[in-house]
mmCIF file of C-alpha atoms and ligand atoms in Angstrom:
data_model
loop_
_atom_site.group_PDB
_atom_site.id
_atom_site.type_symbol
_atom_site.label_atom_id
_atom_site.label_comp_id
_atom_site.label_asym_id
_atom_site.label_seq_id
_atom_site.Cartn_x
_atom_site.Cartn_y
_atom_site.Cartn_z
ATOM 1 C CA UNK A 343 106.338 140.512 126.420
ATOM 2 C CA UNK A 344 109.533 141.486 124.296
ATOM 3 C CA UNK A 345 111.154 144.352 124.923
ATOM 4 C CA UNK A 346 112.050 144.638 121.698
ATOM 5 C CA UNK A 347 108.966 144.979 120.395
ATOM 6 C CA UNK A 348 107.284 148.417 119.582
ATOM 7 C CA UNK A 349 105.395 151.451 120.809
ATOM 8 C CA UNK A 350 102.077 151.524 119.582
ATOM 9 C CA UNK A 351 101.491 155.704 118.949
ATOM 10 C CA UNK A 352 97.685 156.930 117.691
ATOM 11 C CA UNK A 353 95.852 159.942 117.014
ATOM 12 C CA UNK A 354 92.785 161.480 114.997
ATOM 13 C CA UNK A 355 95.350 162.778 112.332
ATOM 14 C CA UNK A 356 98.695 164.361 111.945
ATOM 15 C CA UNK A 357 98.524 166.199 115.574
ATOM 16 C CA UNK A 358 99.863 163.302 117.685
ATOM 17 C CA UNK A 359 103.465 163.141 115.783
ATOM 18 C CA UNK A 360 103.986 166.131 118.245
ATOM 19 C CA UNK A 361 103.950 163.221 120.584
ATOM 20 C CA UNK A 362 105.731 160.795 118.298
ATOM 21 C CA UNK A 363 108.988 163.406 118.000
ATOM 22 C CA UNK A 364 109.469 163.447 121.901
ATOM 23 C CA UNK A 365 109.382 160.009 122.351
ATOM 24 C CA UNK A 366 111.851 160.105 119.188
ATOM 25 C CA UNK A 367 114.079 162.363 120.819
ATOM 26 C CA UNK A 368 113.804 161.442 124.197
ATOM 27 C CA UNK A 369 113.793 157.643 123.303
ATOM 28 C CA UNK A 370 115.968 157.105 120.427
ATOM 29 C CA UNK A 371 116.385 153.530 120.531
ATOM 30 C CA UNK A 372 112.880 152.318 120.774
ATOM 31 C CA UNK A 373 110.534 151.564 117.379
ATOM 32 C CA UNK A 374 107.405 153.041 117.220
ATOM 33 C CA UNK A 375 104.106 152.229 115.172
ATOM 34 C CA UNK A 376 102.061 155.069 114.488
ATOM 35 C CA UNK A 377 98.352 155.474 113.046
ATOM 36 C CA UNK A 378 96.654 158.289 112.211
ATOM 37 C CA UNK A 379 92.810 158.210 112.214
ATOM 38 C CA UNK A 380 92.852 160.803 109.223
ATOM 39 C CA UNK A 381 89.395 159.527 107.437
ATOM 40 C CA UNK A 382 87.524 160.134 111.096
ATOM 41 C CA UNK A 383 89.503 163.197 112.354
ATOM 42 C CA UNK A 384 88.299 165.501 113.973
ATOM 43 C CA UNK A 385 88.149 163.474 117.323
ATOM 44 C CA UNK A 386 87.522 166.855 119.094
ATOM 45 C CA UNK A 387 84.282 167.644 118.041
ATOM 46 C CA UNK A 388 82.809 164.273 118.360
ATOM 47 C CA UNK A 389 81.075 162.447 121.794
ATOM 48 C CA UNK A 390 82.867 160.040 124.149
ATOM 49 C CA UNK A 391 80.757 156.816 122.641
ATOM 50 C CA UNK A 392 82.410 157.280 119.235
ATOM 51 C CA UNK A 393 86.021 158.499 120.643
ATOM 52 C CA UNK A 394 85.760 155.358 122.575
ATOM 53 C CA UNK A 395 84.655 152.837 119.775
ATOM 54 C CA UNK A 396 87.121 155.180 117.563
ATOM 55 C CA UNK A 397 90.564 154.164 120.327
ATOM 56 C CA UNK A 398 89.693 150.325 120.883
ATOM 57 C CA UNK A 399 89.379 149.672 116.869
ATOM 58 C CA UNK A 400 93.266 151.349 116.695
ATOM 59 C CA UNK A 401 94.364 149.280 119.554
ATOM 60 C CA UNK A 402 92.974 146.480 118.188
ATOM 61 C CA UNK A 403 94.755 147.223 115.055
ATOM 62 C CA UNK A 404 97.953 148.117 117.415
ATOM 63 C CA UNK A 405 97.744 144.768 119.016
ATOM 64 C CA UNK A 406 98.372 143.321 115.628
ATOM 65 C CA UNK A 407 101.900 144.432 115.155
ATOM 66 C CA UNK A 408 102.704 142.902 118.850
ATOM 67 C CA UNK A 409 103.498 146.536 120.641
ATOM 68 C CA UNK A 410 104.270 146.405 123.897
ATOM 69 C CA UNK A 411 102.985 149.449 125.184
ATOM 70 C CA UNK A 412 100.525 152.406 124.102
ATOM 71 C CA UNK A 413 100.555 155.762 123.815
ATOM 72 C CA UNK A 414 97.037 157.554 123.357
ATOM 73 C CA UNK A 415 98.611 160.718 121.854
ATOM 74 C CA UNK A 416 95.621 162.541 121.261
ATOM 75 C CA UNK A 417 94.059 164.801 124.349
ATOM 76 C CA UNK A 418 90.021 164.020 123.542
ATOM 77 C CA UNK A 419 90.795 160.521 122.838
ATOM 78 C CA UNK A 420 93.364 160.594 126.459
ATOM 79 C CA UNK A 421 90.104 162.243 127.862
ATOM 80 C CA UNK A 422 87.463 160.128 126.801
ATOM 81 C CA UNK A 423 88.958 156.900 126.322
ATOM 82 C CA UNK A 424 91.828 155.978 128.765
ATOM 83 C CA UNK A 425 90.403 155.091 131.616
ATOM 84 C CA UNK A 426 87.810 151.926 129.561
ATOM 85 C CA UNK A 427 90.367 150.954 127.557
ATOM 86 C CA UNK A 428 92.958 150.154 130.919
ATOM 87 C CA UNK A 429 89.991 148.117 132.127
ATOM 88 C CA UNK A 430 90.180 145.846 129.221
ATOM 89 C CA UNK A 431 93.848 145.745 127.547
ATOM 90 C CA UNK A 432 96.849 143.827 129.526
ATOM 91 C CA UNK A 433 99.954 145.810 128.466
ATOM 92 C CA UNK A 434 100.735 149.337 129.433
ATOM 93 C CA UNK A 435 98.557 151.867 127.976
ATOM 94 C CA UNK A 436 99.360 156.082 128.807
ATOM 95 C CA UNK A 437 97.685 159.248 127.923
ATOM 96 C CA UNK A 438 99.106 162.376 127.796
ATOM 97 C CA UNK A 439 96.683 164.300 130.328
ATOM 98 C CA UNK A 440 98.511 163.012 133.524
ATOM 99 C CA UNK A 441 101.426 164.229 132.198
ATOM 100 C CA UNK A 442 100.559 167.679 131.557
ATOM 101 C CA UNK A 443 98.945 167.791 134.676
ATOM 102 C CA UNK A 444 101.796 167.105 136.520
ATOM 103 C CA UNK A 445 104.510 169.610 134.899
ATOM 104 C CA UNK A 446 101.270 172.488 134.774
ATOM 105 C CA UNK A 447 101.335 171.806 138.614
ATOM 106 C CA UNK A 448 105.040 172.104 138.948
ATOM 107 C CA UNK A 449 105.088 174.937 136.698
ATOM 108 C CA UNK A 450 102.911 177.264 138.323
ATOM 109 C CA UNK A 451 103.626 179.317 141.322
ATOM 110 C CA UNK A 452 100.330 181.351 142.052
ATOM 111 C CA UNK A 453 98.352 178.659 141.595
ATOM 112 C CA UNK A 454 95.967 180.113 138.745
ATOM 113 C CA UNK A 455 96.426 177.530 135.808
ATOM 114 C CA UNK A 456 95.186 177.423 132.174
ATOM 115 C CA UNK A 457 94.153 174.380 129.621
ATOM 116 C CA UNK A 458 93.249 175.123 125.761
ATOM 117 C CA UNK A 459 92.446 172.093 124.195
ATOM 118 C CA UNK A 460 89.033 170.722 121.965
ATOM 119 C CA UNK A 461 85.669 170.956 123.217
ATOM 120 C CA UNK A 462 85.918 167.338 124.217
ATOM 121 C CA UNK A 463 88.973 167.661 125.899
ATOM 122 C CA UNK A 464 87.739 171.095 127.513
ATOM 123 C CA UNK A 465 84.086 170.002 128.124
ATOM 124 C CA UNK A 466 85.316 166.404 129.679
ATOM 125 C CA UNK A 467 87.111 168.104 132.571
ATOM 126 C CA UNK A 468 89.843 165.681 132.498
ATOM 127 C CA UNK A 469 92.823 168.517 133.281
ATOM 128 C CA UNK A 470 91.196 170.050 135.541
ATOM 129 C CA UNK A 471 90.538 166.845 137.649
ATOM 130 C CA UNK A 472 94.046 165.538 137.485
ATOM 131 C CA UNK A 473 94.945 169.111 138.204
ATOM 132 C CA UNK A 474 93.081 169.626 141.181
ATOM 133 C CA UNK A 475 93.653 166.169 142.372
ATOM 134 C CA UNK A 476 97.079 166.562 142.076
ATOM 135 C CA UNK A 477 97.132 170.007 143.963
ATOM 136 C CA UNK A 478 93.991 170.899 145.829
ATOM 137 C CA UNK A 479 92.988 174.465 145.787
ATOM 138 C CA UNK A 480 94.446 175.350 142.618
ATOM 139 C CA UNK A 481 92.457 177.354 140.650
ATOM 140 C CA UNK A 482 91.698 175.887 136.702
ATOM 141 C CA UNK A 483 90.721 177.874 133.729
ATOM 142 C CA UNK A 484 89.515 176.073 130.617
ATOM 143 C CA UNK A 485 89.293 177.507 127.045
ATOM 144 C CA UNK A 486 88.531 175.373 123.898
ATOM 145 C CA UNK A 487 90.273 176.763 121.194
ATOM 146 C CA UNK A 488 88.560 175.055 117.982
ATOM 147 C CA UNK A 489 90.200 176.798 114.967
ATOM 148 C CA UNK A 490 93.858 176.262 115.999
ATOM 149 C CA UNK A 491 93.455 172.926 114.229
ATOM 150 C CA UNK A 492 93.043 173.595 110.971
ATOM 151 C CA UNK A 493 95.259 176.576 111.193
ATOM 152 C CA UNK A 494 97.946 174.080 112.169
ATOM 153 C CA UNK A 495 96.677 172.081 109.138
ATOM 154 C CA UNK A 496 96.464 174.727 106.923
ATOM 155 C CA UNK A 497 100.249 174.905 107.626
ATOM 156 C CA UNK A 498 99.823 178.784 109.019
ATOM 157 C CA UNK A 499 102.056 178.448 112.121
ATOM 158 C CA UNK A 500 103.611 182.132 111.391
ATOM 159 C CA UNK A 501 100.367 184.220 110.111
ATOM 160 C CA UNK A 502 98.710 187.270 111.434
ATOM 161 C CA UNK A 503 95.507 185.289 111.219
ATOM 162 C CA UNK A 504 96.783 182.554 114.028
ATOM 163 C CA UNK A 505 97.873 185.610 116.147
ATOM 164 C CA UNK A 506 94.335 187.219 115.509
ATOM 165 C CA UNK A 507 92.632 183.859 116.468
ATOM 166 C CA UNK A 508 95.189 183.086 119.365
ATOM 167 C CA UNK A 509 94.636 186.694 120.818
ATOM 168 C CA UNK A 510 90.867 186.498 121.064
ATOM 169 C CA UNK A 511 90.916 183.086 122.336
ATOM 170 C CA UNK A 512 93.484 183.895 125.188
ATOM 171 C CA UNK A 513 92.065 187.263 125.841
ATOM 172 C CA UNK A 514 89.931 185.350 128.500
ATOM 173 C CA UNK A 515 92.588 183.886 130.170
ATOM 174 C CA UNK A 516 94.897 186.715 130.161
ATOM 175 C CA UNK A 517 92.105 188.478 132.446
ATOM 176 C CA UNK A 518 91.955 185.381 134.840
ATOM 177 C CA UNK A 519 96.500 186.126 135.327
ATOM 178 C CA UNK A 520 97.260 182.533 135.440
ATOM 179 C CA UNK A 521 100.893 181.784 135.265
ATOM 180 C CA UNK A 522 100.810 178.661 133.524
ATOM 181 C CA UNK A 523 99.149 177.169 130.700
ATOM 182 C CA UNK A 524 98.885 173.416 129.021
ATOM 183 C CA UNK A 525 98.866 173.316 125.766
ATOM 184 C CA UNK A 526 95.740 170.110 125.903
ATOM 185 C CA UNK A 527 96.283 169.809 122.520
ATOM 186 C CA UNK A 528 98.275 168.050 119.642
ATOM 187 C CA UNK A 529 98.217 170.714 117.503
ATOM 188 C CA UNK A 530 99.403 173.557 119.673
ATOM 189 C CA UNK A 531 102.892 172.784 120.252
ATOM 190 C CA UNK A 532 103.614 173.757 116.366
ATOM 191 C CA UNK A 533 101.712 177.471 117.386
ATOM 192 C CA UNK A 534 103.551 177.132 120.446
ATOM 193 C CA UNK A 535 105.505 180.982 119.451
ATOM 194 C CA UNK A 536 102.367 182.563 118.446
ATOM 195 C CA UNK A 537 100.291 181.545 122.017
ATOM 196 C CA UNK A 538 103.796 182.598 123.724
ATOM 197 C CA UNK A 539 103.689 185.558 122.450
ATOM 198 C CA UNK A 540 99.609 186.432 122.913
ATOM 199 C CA UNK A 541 100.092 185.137 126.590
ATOM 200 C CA UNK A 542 103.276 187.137 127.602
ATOM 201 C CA UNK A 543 106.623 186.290 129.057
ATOM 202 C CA UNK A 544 105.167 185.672 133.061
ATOM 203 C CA UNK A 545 103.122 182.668 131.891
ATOM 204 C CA UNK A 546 105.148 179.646 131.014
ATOM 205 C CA UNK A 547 104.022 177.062 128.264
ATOM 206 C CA UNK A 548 103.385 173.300 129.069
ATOM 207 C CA UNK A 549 103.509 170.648 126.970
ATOM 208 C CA UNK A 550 101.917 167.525 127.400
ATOM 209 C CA UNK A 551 104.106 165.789 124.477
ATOM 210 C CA UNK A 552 107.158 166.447 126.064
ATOM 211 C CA UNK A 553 106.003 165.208 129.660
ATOM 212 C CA UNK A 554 104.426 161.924 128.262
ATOM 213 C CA UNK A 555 107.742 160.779 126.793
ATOM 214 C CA UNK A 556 109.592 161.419 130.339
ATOM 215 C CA UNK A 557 106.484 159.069 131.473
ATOM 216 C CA UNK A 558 107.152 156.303 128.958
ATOM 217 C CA UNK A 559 110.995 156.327 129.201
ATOM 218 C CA UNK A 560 110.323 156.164 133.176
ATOM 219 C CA UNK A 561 107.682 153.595 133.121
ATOM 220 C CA UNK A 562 109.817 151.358 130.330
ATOM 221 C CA UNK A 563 112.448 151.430 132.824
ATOM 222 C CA UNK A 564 110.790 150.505 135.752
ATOM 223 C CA UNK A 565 109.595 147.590 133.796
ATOM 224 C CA UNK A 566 112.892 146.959 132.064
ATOM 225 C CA UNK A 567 111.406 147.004 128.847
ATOM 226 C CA UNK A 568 113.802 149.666 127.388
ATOM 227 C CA UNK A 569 114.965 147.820 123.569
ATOM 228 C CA UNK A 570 117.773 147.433 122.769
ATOM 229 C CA UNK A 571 118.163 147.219 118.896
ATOM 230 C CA UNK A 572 116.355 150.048 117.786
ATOM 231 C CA UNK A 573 119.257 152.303 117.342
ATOM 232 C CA UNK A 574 120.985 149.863 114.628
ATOM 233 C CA UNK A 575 117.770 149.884 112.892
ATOM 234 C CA UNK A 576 117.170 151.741 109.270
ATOM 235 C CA UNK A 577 114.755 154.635 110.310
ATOM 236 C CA UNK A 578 111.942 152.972 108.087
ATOM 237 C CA UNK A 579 111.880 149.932 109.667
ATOM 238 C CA UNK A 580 112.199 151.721 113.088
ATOM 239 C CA UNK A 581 109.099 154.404 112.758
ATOM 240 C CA UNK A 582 106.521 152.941 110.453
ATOM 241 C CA UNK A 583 103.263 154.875 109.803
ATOM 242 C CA UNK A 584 99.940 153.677 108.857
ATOM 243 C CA UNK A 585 96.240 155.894 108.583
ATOM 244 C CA UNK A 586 93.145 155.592 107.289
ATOM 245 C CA UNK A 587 92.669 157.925 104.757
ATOM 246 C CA UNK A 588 94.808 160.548 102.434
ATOM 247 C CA UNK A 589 98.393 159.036 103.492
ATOM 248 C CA UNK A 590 100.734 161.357 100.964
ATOM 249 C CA UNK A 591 99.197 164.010 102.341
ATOM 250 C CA UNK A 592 100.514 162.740 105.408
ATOM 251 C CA UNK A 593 103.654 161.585 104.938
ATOM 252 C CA UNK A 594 104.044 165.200 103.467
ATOM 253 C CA UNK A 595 103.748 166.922 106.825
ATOM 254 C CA UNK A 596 105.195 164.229 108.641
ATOM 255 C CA UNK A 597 108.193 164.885 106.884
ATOM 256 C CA UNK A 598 107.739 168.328 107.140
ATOM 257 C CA UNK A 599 107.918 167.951 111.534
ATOM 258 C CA UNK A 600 109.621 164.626 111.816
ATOM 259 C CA UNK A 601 113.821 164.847 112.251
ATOM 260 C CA UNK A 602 113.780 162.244 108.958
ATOM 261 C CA UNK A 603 111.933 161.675 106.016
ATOM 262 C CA UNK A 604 108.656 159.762 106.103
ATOM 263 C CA UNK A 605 109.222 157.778 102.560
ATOM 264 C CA UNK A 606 106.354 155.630 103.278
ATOM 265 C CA UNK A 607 102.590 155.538 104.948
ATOM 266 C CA UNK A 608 100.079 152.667 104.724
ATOM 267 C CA UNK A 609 96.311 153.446 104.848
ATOM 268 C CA UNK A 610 94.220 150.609 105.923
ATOM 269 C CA UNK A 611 90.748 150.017 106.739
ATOM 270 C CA UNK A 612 90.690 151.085 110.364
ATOM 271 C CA UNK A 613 86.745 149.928 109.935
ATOM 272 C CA UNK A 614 87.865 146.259 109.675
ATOM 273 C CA UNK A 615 89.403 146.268 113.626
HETATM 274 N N1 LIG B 1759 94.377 165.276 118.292
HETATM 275 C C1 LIG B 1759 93.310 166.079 118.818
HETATM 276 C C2 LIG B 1759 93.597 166.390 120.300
HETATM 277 O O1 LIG B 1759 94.715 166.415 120.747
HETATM 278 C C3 LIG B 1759 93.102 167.341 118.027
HETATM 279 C C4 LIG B 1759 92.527 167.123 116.657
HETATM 280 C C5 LIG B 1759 91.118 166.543 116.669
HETATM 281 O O2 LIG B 1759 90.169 167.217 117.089
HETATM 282 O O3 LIG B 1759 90.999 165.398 116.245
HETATM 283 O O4 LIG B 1759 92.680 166.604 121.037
#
């Protein structure tokens, strides 16, 4: 395998560059390949047959540009998906529950803990497993928060709409006094100030993004596959984007999240894979 090859990065849409921008910051010298599933997003509404088929047609596309490992940046897909696709692919393949698992453990001290995430990701149970696995007897409260996607679409991060929205959603988990709570999906992070502010100063916000790039850069270490020419590379070569539908629209709010400008995105035919 080269080391100097790649991260494959996916998601249903826009949602998983939340991801992408750790693993940028966190990881400055690697090169990642990105694809957005924007002609088939939502992912979160959908059923585990189709978020499967969905995830091995991308990293079957993924395989084609040689990346050495994969990141599954989307929670329903990371739900859903993860553990059939392992069975079947030979290079290193991470979600992002796992991750935000572990720091949701770490964070909390009374042991009550909240997810918000899709109805797949809520329904499937995933964070709650890892959770519980991780620390028996802690106590998990799931609440799927549907319209915080295309709020975060729509571009409303700062709106007293969101905070309307965000304060009946959380009302529920306010009651249950949990002190920390995962933000299970890609969207949230860019609402992160409004869902601070509904849940109150005692909780503390975890995000999965940020975790899952400390679990790539430690995993590409203990495999020595860090690269090593990524940080002499022009940023378009180094972080190239593809999806499968409505790509300016794209590269618009790519640009609008990502530390540079996205000057180009290539739609394919994800159908093809
Ligand atoms: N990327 C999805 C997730 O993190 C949210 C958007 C969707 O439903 O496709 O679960």
């Amino acid at each position: 395998m080269d080391k100097n090859a790649a991260i494959g990065v996916f998601d249903s849409g826009v949602g998983g560059l939340t991801v992408a921008r750790e693993i940028m910051r966190q990881l400055p010298e690697e090169k990642i390949i990105y694809f957005g599933d924007t002609a088939r997003l939502p992912y979160g509404s959908k059923s585990k047959e189709t978020v499967i088929r969905f995830s091995e047609q991308i990293i079957r596309f993924l395989r084609t540009k040689d990346v050495k490992a994969i990141v599954i940046a989307c929670n329903t897909a990371s739900s859903f998906a993860l553990d059939e696709v392992r069975k079947v692919e030979d290079i290193p393949i991470i979600g992002v529950i796992n991750a935000g698992a572990r720091a949701a453990v770490a964070a909390s001290k009374n042991g009550k803990i909240g997810v918000i995430g899709t109805e797949g990701t809520i329904n499937s149970g995933t964070y709650a497993k890892a959770i519980m696995d991780m620390k028996p007897g802690v106590e998990v409260f799931g609440k799927a928060c549907p319209l915080f996607v295309p709020l975060v679409e729509e571009g409303m991060f700062h709106d007293t709409v969101t905070d309307e929205i965000s304060s009946r959603y959380l009302q529920e988990l306010k009651s249950k006094y949990i002190d920390s709570l995962v933000l299970g999906c890609t969207h949230y992070p860019l609402i992160r100030s409004t869902i601070a502010r509904t849940m109150g100063s005692d909780v503390t916000l975890v995000n999965p993004a940020y975790e899952t790039a400390v679990q790539l850069r430690t995993l590409l270490r203990s495999m020595e596959m860090n690269c090593d020419e990524g940080r002499n590379l022009p940023v378009e070569e180094k972080y190239q984007f593809f999806v499968s539908d409505m790509a300016d629209k794209f590269r618009a709010f790519a640009t609008a999240i990502l530390p540079d400008e996205v000057k180009q995105t290539i739609k394919i035919n994800i159908e093809e894979y």
